[in-house]
Amino acid sequence: MKIQSTLLLAALLFIVAACTPKVSSTVNLPKPAATDAPTEAKIEALLRKMTLEEKIGQLNQYSSFWEVTGPAPQGGNQQKRYEQLRNGLVGSMLNVTGAEATREVQRIVMENSRLKIPLLIGYDVIHGYKTMFPIPLGEAASWDLNLMEQTARIAATEAAAAGIHWTFGPMMDISRDARWGRIMEGAGEDPYLGSLVAAARVKGFQGSDLSRNNTLAACAKHYAAYGFAEAGRDYNTVDISEYTLHNVVLPPFKAAVDAGVATFMNAFNEIGGIPATGSSYLQRDLLKGQWGFDGFMVSDWGSIGEMVYHGFAADNAEAARIAMNAGSDMDMESRAYIEHLAQAVKDKSVPEAYIDDSVRRVLRLKFHLGLFDDPYRYCDEEREKRLLLSPAFLDAARDAGRKSIVLLKNEGDLLPLKKDIRRIAVIGPLAADKDSPLGSWRAQAETGSAVSLLEGIQAAVGANTEVIYAQGVALAIGNRNFLQEITINQTDKSGFSEAIAAARRADVVVLAIGEDCWQTGEGRSQSDIGLSGLQEELFNEISRINKKVAVVLMNGRPLAIENLAASASAILETWHLGSQAGNAIADVLFGDYNPSGKLPVSFPRNTGQAPIYYNHKSTGRGTYPGNNTVFWSHYTDVPNTPLYPFGYGLSYTTFSYSDLELSAKEITASDKLTVRLTLTNTGKVAGTEVVQLYIQDVVGSATRPVKELKGFEHVTLAPGESKQVSFTLSAKDLAFYTAARKWEAEPGAFRVYVGTNSQEVKEAGFTLK
């Protein structure tokens, strides 16, 4: 029988539980799984030797603050930090890169500190280290978990060769709002796909044995709900229900724990008035308690100190007490722990048992990485020189790039282009750009090192094809870098005439437009997600002259491109594809690779639709009742539907779905249901289709989404070939976080949908008894 209670009381209890962390003289802490008793014995022996100050030092992380291979800093705060480093009062550093520099900073600790506990060196390795792969959102469009594990494995191999031990990735924040700049860093809007991607990337970074010198400890971030910032504005308030937290936000983090992720990172935001860094519910009760996580939690940059600005702590001393009592183990750059925790222990506002637990967690990772056996094991300059940007890694980047491309439109089969075409005009602000394709969060990639689209096309065409290039318009003007806002060109049309002349001469136009890579990423939210500057005007001018326009979009977020969708002959969504971007795009443009990517996030018709997502609720008035009435949930100026839905993506061939059948009309909680259908390639070329399975729980103790992804499969077929595709559903697949505040499958009616995207589906139904 369905539970009839509402979520109101449960939500109130959740908010109370998440509030100020408890401080008690009796501390009950979870014990690590007894799978490595010798290591745990070593940790306890070392812990007994440590002073309180040395323990707190292990929980203190600084960013690189001087040229490590140069002279020691003199005077001021830098000298103070340097002395702390020498004295073993720094447990980790970030942004020290390169085998030589990491060896030197490790040497300072190992030759001067009393206990000689190795440093843990971290860095943001997000979609590559030196070799850049597609931005994470773009790579998620491949729906290829093996690919994502492989690219993370390569990124770890390069970074580890440069002395890095730990990456601050993968990001697994579910986000439904394209205005948010960091949507480029995750896997999109869906918790099922996001969970699988999170696990794949964790496995890729960490490999099967963290002690090997080509692995990185991974970090599940940002815990939790960072992707739900109000209005899509980075660092903004988050206020979501317990239902959304558990059913949408948390599943990728739980998948990361199950995959063995080594560390977690706090989110900057608050949830329901409680900053995530100060939430004992998220950290002690759920993560370390219910989920049994035995790694450690690191704050995001300054997030402990930022609780003062949230109005949750009076000063850094109180922020340190709140964060430690809540379960945040390592302080990244707030200097709150190193300056205030010792006094907090002495005045008994923080139990020393909490400090000991945090130190154990940090030491455990250092042992697992093999740093106590050889603190310099990752610092090998010969290996660094040999591995970075190796041909095999660049080949993998090209393969990842083409698998991440999504064909959004192909009117009249304009694509693929013939390599012996007479004249191609390559136009647009991003056509010859060798830097934006590297994307935001590009680690140690060399500025301007990507293969541009123009270069990729020039390398692909035959000797008799003329490639005409014209920029048309500049996108960003002035300085472009990670730390500064960019300025978009709003007035200079001086290149229009050259672009129009090129379009007039050409048999086909390839128009590269979208976003500069520094329009997305941290701190780069936008209130308007249409094409910036003069790009749409350029498109209108070009398409007026030449109707055969293939638009190549390069961007880090979904864009509102309703005009392009209506007027362009073809549109390729190519994201920011990394080091081999131009070659990967050319492979698809000329048919050497048949695109199979599917959108991991919905594309809105305009910015006003954001946030928009496929797994929404039906609401009480979700369907047009007829009679020209206005009293239903809709806009008066645009359809409710997205421009391109989640899971959408075309191919150079076509596929038909038929003969959908279920193995039973009723099942029990112990049964498994088989879903079968026939997929046929009805086109003229071989192609790969990502077959998608969705369900709907028709009636629940809490309202349920209209659809939820529960499976997908890549199927490659020759022209005319058919294949039966099957999926298996169990009670676990039907479960959700119910009004009873637990994960369970509730009896009742379910619908099953199978299709090419979240909107174009075949439907069947069954009942769970």
GROMACS .gro file of C-alpha atoms in nm, residues 59 70 112-113 135 158 175 240 245 367 373 396 398 404 413 544 548 568 580 586 595 635 659 668 716:
model
   25
   59LEU     CA    1   4.483   1.898   0.783
   70GLY     CA    2   6.412   2.908  -0.653
  112ASN     CA    3   6.346   1.914   0.770
  113SER     CA    4   6.028   1.800   0.944
  135ILE     CA    5   3.531   1.912  -2.164
  158GLU     CA    6   5.034   1.236  -1.750
  175SER     CA    7   2.277   2.074  -1.313
  240ILE     CA    8   1.610   2.235  -0.247
  245LEU     CA    9   1.869   1.610  -0.266
  367PHE     CA   10   4.993   0.513   0.271
  373ASP     CA   11   5.753   0.383   0.087
  396ALA     CA   12   4.292   0.896  -2.797
  398ARG     CA   13   4.097   1.263  -3.141
  404SER     CA   14   3.153   1.346  -2.830
  413ASP     CA   15   2.181   1.546  -4.606
  544ARG     CA   16   2.136   3.500  -4.692
  548LYS     CA   17   2.440   2.555  -4.768
  568ALA     CA   18   2.090   2.647  -4.082
  580GLN     CA   19   4.268   1.731  -3.138
  586ALA     CA   20   3.686   1.718  -3.973
  595PRO     CA   21   2.835   1.085  -3.539
  635TYR     CA   22   0.436   2.982  -2.137
  659ASP     CA   23   0.831  -0.474  -3.169
  668THR     CA   24   0.707  -0.892  -0.779
  716THR     CA   25   2.618  -0.063  -3.434
   0.00000   0.00000   0.00000
